[in-house]
Coordinates of C-alpha atoms in Angstrom, one line a residue:
X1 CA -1.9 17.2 -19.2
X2 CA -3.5 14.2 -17.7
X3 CA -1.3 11.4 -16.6
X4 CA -4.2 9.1 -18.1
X5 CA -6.0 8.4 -21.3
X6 CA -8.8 6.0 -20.0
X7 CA -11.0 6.5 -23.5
X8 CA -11.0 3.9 -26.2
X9 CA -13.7 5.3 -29.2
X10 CA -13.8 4.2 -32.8
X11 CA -13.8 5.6 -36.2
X12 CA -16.6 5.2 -39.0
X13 CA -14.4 5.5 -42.1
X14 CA -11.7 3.5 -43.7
X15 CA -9.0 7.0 -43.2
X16 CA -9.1 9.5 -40.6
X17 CA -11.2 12.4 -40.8
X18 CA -9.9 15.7 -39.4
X19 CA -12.7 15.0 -36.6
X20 CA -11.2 11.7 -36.2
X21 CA -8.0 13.1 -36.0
X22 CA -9.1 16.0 -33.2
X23 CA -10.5 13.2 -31.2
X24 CA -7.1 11.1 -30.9
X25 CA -5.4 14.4 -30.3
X26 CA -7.6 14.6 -26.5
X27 CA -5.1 13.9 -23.8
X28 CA -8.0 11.8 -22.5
X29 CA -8.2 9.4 -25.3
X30 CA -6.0 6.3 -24.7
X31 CA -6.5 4.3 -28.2
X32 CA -9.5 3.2 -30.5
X33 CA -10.9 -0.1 -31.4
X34 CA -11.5 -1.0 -35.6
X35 CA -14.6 -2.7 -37.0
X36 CA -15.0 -4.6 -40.2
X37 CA -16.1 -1.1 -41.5
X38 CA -12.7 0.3 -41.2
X39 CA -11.0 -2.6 -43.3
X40 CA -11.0 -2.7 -46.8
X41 CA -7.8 -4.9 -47.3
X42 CA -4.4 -5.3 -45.4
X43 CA -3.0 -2.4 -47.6
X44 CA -5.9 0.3 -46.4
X45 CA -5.7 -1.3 -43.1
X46 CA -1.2 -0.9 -42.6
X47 CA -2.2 2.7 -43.9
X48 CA -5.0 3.5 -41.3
X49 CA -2.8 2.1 -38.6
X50 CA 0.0 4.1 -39.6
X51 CA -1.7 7.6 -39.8
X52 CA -3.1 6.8 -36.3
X53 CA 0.2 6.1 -34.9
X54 CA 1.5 9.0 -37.1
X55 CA -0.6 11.4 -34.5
X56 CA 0.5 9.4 -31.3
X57 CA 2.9 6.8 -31.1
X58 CA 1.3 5.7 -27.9
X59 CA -2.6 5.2 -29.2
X60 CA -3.9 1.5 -28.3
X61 CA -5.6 0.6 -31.9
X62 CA -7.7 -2.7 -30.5
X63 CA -9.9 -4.9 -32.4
X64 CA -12.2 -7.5 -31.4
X65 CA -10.5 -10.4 -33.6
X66 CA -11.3 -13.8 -31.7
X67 CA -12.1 -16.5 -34.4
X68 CA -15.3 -18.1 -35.5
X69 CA -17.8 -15.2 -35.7
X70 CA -16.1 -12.6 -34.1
X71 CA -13.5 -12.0 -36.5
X72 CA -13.2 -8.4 -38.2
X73 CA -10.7 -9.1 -40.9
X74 CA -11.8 -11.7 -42.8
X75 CA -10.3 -11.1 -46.7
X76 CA -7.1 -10.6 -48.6
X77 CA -4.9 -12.9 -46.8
X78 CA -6.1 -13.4 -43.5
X79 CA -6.2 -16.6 -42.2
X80 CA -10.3 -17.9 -40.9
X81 CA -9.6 -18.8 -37.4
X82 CA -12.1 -21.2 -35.7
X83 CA -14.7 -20.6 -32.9
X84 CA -12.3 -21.3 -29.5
X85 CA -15.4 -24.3 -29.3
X86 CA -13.4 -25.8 -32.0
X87 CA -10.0 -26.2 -30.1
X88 CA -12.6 -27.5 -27.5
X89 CA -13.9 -30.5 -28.8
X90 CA -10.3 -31.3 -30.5
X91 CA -9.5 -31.7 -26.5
X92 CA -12.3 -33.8 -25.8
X93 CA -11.7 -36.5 -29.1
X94 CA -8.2 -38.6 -28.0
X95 CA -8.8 -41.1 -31.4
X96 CA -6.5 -43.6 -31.5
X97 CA -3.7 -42.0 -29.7
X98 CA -3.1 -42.4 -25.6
X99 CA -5.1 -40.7 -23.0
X100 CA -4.5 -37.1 -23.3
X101 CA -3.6 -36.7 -26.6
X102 CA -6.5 -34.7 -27.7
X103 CA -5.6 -32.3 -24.8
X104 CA -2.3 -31.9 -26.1
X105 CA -3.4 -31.3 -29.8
X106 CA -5.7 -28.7 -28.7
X107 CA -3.0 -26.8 -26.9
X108 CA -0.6 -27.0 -29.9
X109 CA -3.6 -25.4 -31.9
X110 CA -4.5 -23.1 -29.6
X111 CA -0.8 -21.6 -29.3
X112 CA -0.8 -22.2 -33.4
X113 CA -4.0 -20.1 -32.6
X114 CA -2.8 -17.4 -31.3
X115 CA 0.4 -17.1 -33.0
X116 CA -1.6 -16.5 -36.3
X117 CA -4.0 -13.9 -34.8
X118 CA -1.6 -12.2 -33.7
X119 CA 1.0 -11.9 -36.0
X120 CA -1.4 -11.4 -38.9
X121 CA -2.9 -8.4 -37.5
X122 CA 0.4 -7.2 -35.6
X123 CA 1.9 -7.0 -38.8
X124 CA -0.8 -4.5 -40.1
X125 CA -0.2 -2.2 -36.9
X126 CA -3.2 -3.8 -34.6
X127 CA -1.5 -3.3 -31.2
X128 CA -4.5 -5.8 -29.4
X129 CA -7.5 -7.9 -29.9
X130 CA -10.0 -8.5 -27.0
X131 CA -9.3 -12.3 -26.8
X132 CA -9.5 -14.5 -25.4
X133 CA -12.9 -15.2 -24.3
X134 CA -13.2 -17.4 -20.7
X135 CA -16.9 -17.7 -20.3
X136 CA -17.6 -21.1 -19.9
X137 CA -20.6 -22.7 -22.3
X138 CA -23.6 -24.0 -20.6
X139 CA -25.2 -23.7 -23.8
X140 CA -27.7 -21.4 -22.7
X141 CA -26.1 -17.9 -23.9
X142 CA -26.3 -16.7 -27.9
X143 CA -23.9 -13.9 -27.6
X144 CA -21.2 -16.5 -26.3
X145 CA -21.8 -19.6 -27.3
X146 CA -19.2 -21.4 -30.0
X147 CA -16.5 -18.4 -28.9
X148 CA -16.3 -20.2 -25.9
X149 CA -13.5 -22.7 -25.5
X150 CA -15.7 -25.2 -23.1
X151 CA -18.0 -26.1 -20.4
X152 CA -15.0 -26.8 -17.9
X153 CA -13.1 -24.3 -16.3
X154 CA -10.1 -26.2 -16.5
X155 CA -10.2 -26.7 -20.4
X156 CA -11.1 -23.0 -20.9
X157 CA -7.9 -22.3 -18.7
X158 CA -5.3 -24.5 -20.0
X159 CA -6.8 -23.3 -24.0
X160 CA -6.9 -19.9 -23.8
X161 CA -3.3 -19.9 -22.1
X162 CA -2.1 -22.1 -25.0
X163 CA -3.6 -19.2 -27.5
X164 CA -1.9 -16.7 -25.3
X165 CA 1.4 -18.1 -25.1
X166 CA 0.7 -17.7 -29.3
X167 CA -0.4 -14.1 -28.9
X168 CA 3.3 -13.8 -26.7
X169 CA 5.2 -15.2 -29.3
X170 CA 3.8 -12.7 -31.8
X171 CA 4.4 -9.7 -29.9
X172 CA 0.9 -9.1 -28.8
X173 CA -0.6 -9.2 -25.2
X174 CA -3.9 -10.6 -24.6
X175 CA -7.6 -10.4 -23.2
X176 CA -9.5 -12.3 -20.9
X177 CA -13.5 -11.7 -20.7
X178 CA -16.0 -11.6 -19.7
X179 CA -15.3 -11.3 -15.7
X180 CA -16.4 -13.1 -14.0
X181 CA -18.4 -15.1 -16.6
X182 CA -21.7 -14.4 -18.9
X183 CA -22.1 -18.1 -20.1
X184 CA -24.5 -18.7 -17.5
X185 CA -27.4 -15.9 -18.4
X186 CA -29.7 -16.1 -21.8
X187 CA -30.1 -12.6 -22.6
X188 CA -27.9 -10.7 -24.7
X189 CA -25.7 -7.4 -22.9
X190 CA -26.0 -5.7 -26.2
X191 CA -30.0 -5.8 -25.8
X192 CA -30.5 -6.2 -22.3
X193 CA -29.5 -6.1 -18.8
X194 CA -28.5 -9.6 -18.0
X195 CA -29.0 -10.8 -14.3
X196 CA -27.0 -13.8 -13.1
X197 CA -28.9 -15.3 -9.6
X198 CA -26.2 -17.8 -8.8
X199 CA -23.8 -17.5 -5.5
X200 CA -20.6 -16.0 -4.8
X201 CA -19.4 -19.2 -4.1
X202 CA -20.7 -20.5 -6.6
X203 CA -19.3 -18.0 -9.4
X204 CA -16.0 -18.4 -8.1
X205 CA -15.7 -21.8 -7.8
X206 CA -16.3 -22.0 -11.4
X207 CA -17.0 -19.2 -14.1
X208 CA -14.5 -16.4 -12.0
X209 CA -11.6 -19.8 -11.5
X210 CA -10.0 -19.2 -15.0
X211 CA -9.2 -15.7 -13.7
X212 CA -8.0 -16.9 -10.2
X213 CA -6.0 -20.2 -12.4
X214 CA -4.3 -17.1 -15.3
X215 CA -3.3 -14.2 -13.0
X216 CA 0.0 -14.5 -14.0
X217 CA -0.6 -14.9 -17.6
X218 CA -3.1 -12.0 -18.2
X219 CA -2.6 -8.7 -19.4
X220 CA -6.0 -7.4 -19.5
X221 CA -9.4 -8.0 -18.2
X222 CA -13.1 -7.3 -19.6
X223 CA -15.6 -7.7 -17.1
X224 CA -19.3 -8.5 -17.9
X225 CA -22.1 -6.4 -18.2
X226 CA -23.8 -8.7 -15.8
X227 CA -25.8 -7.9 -12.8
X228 CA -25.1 -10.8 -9.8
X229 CA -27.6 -9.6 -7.0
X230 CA -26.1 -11.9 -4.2
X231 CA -22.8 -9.8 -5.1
X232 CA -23.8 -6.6 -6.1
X233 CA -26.8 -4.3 -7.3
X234 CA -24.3 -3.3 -9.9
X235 CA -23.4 -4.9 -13.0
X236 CA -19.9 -6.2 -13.0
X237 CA -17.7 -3.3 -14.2
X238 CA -19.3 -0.6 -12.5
X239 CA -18.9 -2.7 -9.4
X240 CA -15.8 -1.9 -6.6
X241 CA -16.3 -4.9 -5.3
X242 CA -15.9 -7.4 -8.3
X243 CA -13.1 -5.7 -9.6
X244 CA -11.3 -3.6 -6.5
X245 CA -12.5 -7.0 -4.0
X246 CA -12.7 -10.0 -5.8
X247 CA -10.8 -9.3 -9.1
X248 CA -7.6 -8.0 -8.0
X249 CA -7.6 -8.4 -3.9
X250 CA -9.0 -12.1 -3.9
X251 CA -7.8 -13.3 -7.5
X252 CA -4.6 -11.2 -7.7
X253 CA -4.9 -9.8 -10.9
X254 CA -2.6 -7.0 -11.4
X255 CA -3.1 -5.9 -15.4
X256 CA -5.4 -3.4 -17.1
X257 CA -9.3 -3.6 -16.7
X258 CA -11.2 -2.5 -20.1
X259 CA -15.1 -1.7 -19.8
X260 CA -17.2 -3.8 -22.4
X261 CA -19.0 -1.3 -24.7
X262 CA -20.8 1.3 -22.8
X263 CA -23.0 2.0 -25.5
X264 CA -24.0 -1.2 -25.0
X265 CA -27.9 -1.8 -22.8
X266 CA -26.2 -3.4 -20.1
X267 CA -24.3 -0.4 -19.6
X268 CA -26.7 2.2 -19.2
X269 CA -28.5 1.3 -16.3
X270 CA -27.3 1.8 -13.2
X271 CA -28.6 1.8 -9.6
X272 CA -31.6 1.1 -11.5
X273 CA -31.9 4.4 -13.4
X274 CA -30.4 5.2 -16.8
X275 CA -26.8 6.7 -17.8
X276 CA -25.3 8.9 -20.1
X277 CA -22.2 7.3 -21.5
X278 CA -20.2 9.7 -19.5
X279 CA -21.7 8.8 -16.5
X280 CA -21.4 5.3 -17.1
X281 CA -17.4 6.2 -17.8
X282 CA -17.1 7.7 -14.5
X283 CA -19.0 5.1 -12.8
X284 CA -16.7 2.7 -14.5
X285 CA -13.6 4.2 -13.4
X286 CA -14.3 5.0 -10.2
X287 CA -15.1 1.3 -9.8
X288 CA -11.8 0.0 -11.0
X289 CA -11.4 0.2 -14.6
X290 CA -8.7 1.6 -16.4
X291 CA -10.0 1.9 -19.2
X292 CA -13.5 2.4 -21.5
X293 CA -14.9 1.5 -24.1
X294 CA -17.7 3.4 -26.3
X295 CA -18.4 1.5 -29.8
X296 CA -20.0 2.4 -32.9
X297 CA -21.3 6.3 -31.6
X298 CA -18.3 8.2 -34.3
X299 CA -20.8 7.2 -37.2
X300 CA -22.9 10.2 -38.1
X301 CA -21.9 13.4 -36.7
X302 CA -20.0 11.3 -33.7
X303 CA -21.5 14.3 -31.0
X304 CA -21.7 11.0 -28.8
X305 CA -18.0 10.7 -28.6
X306 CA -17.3 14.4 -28.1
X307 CA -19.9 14.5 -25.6
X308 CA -18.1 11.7 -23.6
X309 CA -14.5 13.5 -24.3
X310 CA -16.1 16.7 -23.2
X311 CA -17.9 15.1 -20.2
X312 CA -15.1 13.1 -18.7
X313 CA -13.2 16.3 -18.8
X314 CA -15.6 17.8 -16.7
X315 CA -15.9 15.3 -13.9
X316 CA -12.1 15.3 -14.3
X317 CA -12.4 18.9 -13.2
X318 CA -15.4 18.9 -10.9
X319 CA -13.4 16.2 -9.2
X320 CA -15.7 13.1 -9.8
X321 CA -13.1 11.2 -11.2
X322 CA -9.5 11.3 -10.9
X323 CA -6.7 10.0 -13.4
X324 CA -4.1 7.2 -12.0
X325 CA -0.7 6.6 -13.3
X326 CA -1.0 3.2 -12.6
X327 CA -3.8 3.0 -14.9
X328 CA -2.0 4.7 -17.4
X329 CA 1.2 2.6 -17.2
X330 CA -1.1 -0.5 -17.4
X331 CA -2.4 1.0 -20.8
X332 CA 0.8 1.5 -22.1
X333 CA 1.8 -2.3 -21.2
X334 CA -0.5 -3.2 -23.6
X335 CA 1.6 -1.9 -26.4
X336 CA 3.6 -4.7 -28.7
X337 CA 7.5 -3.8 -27.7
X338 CA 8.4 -5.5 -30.5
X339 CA 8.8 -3.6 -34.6
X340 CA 6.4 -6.0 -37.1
X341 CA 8.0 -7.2 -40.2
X342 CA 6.2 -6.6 -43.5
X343 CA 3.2 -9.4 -44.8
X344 CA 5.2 -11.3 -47.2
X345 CA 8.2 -12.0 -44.5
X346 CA 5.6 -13.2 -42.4
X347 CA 3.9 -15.1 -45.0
X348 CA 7.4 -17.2 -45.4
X349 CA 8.7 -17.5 -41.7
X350 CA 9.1 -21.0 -40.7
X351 CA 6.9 -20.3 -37.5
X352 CA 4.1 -18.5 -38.9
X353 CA 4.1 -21.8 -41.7
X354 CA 3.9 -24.3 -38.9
X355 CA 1.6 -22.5 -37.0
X356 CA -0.8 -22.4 -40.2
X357 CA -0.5 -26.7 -40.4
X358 CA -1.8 -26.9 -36.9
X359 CA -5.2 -24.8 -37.2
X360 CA -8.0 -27.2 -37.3

């Protein structure tokens, strides 16, 4: 058996099918990310959870649960979070109080923040969402911008460690993407292949400084499907040097490194020509990611996930990729070490109340 389960697929149902279940069996599969598809209220959801762990205790079940927008579980009893642009401008507006003061609300909210996302989905048996998000807003990019926090690195940083210190207290670990920023380009990653002219220096001086400024704090890293040419040909998490180089030698980041979606366009180009999905895993591996991601290919017959399982198991054998227990012991970091109590303890613990009076 493999020492490491780098693959993180999806389900299209609301329960597991016997498919489903072969799937999370694979000693190559590491976990599986839920959409709004898969929720039909917190009841269904504790269930699905608990029938996934019931197969492996060590399966990562992920979600992309941020605020705002990008929020999967919306109904019966979850709280609405705000866009991160929210905690943002509560920074930027002191009032009537002293200097500062706006900063300091924002914090309070942002750990309030967190606490709530996290606990709320903990409870249910969500082990991780993919928050939070550190692109900066130059109000240029769609796909990021009211999930961003702000336009200064500094805000961003101090914010989304505020909502992590939240995610901490609830037992969860945390997120930071997209590395090493995609608030700068206009086009979408989902669409198209974004291309990002600026400087190294440049880049690192201000999108890629949250990363440098949290490397003690986070416990997981998405980088962008983002193409810098004066870095590399490559887009960012198929690139050795963003994430072997500048990521973890020059930043010092030590935690796990997810793929974004590798269904996604921006993923399935490389070098120029297209990818399969399991050449794009390989190439992301071999670049310095622990772990992938392929969304939304289980609906249907799913052959796009088996052909990934079967096709990273051949490159496993062929010797074009090779598993690393480090990478695996960063996956299983991930894991809440803490039990969840049931909804309606949460509902009445002191914290979780306070927490609730200080979302804006």
């Amino acid at each position: 058996m493999t020492p490491h389960a780098p693959l993180i697929i999806d389900i299209a149902g609301q329960t597991l099918t016997k498919a489903d279940k072969q799937r999370l069996k694979h000693p190559l599969v590491g976990g599986l990310i839920l959409f709004a598809r898969n929720f039909a209220d917190r009841e269904q959801l504790t269930a699905l959870c608990r029938s996934i762990k019931k197969i492996r205790q060590d399966l990562l079940i992920c979600v992309d649960h941020e605020g705002g927008r990008v929020q999967r579980f919306k109904t019966d009893g979850f709280t609405h979070l705000p866009p991160m642009r929210a905690l943002g401008q509560m920074w930027r507006q002191d009032g009537k109080g002293q200097p500062g003061e706006g900063a300091m609300r924002a914090t309070n909210a942002a750990t309030a923040c967190g606490y709530v996302l996290g606990a709320e989905l903990h409870v249910c048996g969500v082990d991780l969402s993919f928050t939070p998000v550190l692109d900066l807003d130059y109000g240029a990019s769609s796909v990021i911008g009211d999930r961003a926090f702000d336009a200064d690195a500094r805000v961003v940083s101090l914010l989304a460690k505020s909502l992590m210190h939240g995610l901490l207290q609830s037992g969860m670990a945390n997120c930071g993407k997209h590395f090493p920023g995609h608030g700068f380009v206009k086009a979408d990653s989902h669409t198209d292949i974004p291309v990002d002219k600026r400087s190294l220096k440049a880049i690192l001086a201000d999108d890629a400084a949250p990363y440098r400024w949290l490397n003690t704090s986070l416990a997981s890293v998405m980088p962008a499907h983002v193409i810098y040419p004066k870095v590399d040909s490559r887009p960012a998490g198929f690139s050795g040097k963003w994430l072997g180089d500048i990521l973890r030698a020059q930043l010092g980041f030590t935690g796990a490194v997810f793929s974004d979606d590798l269904s996604m366009a921006g993923a399935r180009v490389i070098d120029g020509q297209p990818v399969s999905s399991t050449q794009a895993a390989v190439a992301a591996l071999n670049a310095g990611c622990d772990l992938v991601l392929l969304c939304n290919q289980s609906l249907g017959d799913g052959a796009e996930v088996d052909a990934l399982i079967d096709g990273l198991t051949e490159a496993q054998l062929k010797g074009q990729w090779q598993p690393l227990e480090a990478s695996e012991a960063r996956r299983l970091a991930l894991l809440p070490t803490s039990a969840a109590m049931p909804w309606d303890d949460l509902m009445v613990q002191p914290a979780y109340m306070q927490a609730l009076d200080h979302i804006p």
